[in-house]
Coordinates of C-alpha atoms in Angstrom, one line a residue:
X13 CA 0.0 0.0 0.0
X14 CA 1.2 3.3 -1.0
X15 CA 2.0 5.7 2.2
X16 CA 0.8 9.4 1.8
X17 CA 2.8 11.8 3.3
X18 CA 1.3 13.9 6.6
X19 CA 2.1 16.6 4.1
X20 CA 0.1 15.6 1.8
X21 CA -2.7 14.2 3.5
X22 CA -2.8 18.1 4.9
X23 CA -3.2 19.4 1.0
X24 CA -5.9 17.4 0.1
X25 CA -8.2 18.5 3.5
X26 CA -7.7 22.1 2.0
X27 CA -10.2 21.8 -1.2
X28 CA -12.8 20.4 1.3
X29 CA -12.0 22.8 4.4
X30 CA -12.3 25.5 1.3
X31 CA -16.0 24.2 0.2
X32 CA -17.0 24.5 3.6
X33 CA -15.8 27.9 4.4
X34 CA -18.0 29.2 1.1
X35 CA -20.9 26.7 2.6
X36 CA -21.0 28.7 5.7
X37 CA -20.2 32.2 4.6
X38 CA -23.7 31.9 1.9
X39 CA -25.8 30.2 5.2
X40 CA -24.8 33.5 7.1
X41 CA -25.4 35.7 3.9
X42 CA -28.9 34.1 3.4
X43 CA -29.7 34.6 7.2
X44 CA -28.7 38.2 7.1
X45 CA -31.2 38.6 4.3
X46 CA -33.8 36.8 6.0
X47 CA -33.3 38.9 9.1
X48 CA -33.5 42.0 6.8
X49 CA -36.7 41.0 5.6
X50 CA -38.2 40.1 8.6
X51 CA -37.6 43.7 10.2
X52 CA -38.5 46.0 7.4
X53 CA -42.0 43.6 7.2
X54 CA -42.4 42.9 11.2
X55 CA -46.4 44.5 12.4
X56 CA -45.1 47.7 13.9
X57 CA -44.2 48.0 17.7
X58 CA -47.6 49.8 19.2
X59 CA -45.7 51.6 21.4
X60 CA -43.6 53.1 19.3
X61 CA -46.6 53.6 16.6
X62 CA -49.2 54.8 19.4
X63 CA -51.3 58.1 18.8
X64 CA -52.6 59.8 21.9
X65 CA -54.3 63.0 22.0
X66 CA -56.8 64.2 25.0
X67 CA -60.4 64.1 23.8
X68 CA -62.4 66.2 26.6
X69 CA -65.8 65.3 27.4
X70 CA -68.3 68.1 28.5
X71 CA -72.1 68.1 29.5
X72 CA -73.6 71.5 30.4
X73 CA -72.0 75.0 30.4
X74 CA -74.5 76.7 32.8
X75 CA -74.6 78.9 35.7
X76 CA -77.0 76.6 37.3
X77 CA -75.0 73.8 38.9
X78 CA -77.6 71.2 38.9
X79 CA -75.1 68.2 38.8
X80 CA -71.0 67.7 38.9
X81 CA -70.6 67.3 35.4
X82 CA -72.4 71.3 34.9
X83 CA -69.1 73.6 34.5
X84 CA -69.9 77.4 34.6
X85 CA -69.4 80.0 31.6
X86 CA -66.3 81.4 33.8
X87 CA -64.7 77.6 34.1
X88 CA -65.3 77.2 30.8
X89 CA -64.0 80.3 29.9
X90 CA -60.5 79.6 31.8
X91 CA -60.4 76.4 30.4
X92 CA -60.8 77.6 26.9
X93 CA -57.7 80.5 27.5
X94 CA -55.9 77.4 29.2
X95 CA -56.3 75.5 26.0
X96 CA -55.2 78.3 23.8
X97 CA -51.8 79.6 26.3
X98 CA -50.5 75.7 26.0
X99 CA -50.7 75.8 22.1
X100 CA -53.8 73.3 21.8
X101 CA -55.3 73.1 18.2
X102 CA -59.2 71.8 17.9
X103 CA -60.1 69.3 16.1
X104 CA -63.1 67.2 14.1
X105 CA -64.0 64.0 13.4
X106 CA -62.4 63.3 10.3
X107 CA -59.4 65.4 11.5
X108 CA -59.3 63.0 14.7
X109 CA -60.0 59.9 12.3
X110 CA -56.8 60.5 9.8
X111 CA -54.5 61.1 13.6
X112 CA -55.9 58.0 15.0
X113 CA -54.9 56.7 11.4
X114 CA -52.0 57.6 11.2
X115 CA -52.8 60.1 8.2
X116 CA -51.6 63.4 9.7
X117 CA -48.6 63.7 11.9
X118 CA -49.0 64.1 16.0
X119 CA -47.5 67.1 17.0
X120 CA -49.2 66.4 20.6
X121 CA -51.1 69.6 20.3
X122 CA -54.3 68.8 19.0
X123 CA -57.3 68.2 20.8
X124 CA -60.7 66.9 20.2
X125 CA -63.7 68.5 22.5
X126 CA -67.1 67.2 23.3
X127 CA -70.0 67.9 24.5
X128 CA -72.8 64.9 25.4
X129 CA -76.4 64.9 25.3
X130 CA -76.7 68.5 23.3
X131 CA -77.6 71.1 25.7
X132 CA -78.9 74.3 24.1
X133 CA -76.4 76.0 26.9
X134 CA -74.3 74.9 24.4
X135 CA -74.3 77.1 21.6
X136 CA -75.9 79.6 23.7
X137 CA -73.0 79.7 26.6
X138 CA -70.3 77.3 25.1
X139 CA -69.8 78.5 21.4
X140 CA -69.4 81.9 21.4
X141 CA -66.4 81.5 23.9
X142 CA -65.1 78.7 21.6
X143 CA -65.0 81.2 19.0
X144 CA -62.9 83.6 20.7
X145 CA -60.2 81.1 20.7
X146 CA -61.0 79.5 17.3
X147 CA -62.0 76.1 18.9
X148 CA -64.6 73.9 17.3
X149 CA -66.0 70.8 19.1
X150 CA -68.1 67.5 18.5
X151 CA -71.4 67.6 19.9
X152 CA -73.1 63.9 20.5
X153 CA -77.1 64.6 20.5
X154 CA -80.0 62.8 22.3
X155 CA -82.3 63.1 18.8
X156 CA -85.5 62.5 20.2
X157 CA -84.5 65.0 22.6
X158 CA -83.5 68.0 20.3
X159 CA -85.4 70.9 20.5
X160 CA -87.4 70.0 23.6
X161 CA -87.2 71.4 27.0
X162 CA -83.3 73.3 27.4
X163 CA -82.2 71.2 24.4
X164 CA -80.4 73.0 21.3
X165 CA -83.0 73.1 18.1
X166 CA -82.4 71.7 15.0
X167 CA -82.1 74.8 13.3
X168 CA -79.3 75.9 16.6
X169 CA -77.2 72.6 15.6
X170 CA -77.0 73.5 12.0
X171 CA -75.6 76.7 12.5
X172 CA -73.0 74.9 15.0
X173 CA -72.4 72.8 11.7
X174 CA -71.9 75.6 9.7
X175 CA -69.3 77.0 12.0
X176 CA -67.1 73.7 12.0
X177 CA -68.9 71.7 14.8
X178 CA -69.7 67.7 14.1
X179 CA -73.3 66.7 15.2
X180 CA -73.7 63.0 16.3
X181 CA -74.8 60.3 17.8
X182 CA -75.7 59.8 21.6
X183 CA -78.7 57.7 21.1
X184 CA -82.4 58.5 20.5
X185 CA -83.8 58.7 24.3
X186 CA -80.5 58.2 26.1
X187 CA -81.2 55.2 27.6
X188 CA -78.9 52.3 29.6
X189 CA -78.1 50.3 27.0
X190 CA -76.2 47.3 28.2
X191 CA -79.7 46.5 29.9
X192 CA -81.7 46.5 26.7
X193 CA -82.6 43.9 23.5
X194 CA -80.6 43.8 20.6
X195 CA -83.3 44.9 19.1
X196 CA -84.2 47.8 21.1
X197 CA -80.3 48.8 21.3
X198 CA -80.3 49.0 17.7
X199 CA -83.0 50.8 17.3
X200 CA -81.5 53.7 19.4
X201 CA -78.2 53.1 17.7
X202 CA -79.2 53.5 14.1
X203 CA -82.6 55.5 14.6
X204 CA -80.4 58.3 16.2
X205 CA -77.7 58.0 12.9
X206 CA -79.9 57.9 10.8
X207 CA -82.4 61.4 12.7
X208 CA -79.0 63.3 12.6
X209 CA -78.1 62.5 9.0
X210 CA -81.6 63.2 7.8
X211 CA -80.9 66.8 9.1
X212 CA -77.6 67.6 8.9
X213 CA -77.1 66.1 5.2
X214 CA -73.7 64.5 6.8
X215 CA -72.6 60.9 7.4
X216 CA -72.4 59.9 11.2
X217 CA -69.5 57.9 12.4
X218 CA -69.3 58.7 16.1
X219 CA -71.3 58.2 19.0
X220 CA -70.9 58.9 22.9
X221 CA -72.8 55.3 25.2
X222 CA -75.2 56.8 27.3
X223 CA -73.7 56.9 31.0
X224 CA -71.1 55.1 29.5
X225 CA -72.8 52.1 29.7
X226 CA -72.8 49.0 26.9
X227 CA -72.3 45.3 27.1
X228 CA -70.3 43.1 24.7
X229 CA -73.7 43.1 22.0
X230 CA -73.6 47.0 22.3
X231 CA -70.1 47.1 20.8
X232 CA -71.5 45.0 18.1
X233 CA -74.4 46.5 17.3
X234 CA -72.5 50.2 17.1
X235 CA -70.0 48.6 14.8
X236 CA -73.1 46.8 12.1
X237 CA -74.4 50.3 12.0
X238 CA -71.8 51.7 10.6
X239 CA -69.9 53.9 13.6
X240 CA -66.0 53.8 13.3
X241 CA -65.9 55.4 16.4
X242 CA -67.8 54.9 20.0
X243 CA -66.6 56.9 23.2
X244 CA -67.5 55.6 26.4
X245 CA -67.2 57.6 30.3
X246 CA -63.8 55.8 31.2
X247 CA -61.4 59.2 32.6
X248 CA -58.0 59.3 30.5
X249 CA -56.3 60.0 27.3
X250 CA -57.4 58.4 23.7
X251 CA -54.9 56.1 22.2
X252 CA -54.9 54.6 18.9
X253 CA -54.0 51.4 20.3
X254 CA -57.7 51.7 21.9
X255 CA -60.2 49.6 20.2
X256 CA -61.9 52.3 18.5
X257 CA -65.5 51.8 19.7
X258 CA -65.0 51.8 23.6
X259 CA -62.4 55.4 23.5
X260 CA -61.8 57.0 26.9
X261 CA -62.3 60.7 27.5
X262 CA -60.8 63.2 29.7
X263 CA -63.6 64.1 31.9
X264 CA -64.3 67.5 32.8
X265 CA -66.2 68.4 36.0
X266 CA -67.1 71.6 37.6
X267 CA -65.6 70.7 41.1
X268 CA -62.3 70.6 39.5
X269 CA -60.0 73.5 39.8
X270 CA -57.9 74.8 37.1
X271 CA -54.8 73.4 37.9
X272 CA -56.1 70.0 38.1
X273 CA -57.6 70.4 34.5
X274 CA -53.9 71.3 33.6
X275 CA -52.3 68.8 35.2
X276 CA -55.5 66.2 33.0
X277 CA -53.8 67.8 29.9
X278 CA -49.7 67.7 30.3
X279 CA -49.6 64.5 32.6
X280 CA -51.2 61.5 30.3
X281 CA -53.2 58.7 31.8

């Protein structure tokens, strides 16, 4: 038997250490590009995606404090100025639709304002002071309500329209859903949408549960109908990372000082 040389027998591991260097250097190549791929094409990181802006919810601007949730032309006033001195821009619906979309850039100075059940202390107390500061707000109505009793008109609403406001929904009579039918709950649901387009000749996508109230069915129901967005009475900031139909809203009541509606605005919760 021929004898190979240790020499030798070194040269011909070379080739085969050679092919197996190439071997590994493509498998690391390919899994760099795999990486790659799975990065730039990973579901974004919600927390660094995340839109938050303070939606405020309001009831009556009155000088009759007949509840907590009644804040007087003075507080509202204040709170107004306060919104204007930290460089607070209003918003609408569609405005607040393309942020929570991601459509328009967050430049953590906008703000969406509300107003539930659709006082006429409204736009008799409410608006004109809004105007002085170029604020506009979102107004959710009690339809079978309107007009009755110290409840804005239709006529009142459309002129809120005109001036920028958004009109919609808060249910026909206002009652506690999560107790009722789904039958009954949509019938407040849609019959309120569908009062509020008839009138103000402009689709409805919001809507405020009364008392905050709904059950699983409610959520449902809101969504069939056609609402993109539901607000409920849970205190804190709007995210986008929210589901969409049970939003939080800052809530503003007239036992709160002014520092304390400050601190609701710069310290998120």
């Amino acid at each position: 038997m021929e004898s190979i040389h240790p020499k030798q027998r070194r040269l011909r591991k070379w080739p085969i250490m050679l092919i197996a260097a190439i071997g590994l250097i493509f498998f690391l190549l390919i899994m760099a590009d795999n990486l790659f791929f799975y990065q730039a094409n990973a579901a974004p990181n919600p927390k660094q995606t995340q839109v938050e802006v303070p939606v405020l919810a309001y009831h009556s601007v009155s000088t009759k404090a007949t509840n907590e949730y009644v804040v007087t032309p003075e507080q509202f006033r204040k709170q107004m100025s306060t919104l204007h001195d930290l460089g607070y821009t209003s918003i609408n619906m569609q405005q607040f639709d393309a942020l929570m979309k991601g459509k328009i850039k967050n430049t953590g100075k906008f703000v969406l304002i509300t107003f539930d059940d659709g006082y006429a202390d409204n736009y008799k107390q409410a608006f004109p002071i809004m105007q002085q500061y170029g604020f506009t707000a979102t107004m959710f109505v009690i339809t079978n309500w309107v007009g009755s009793d110290s409840y804005a008109t239709w006529s009142e609403l459309s002129e809120l329209q005109k001036a920028g406001w958004d009109i919609m929904s808060h249910t026909r009579t206002h009652p506690d859903l999560s107790l009722m039918s789904s039958k009954d709950q949509t019938d407040e649901i849609a019959g309120s949408k569908q009062a509020i387009e008839s009138h103000m000749h402009e689709k409805v996508n919001a809507m405020a549960y009364p008392y905050g109230l709904r059950s699983k069915d409610t959520v449902e129901i809101a969504k069939k109908c056609g609402y993109e967005y539901a607000f409920t009475f849970e205190d804190g900031w709007t995210s986008s990372v929210q589901n969409p139909l049970l939003l939080k809203r800052i809530i503003v009541s007239g036992t709160e000082d002014l520092p304390t509606f400050r601190q609701k605005l710069q310290n998120r919760y």
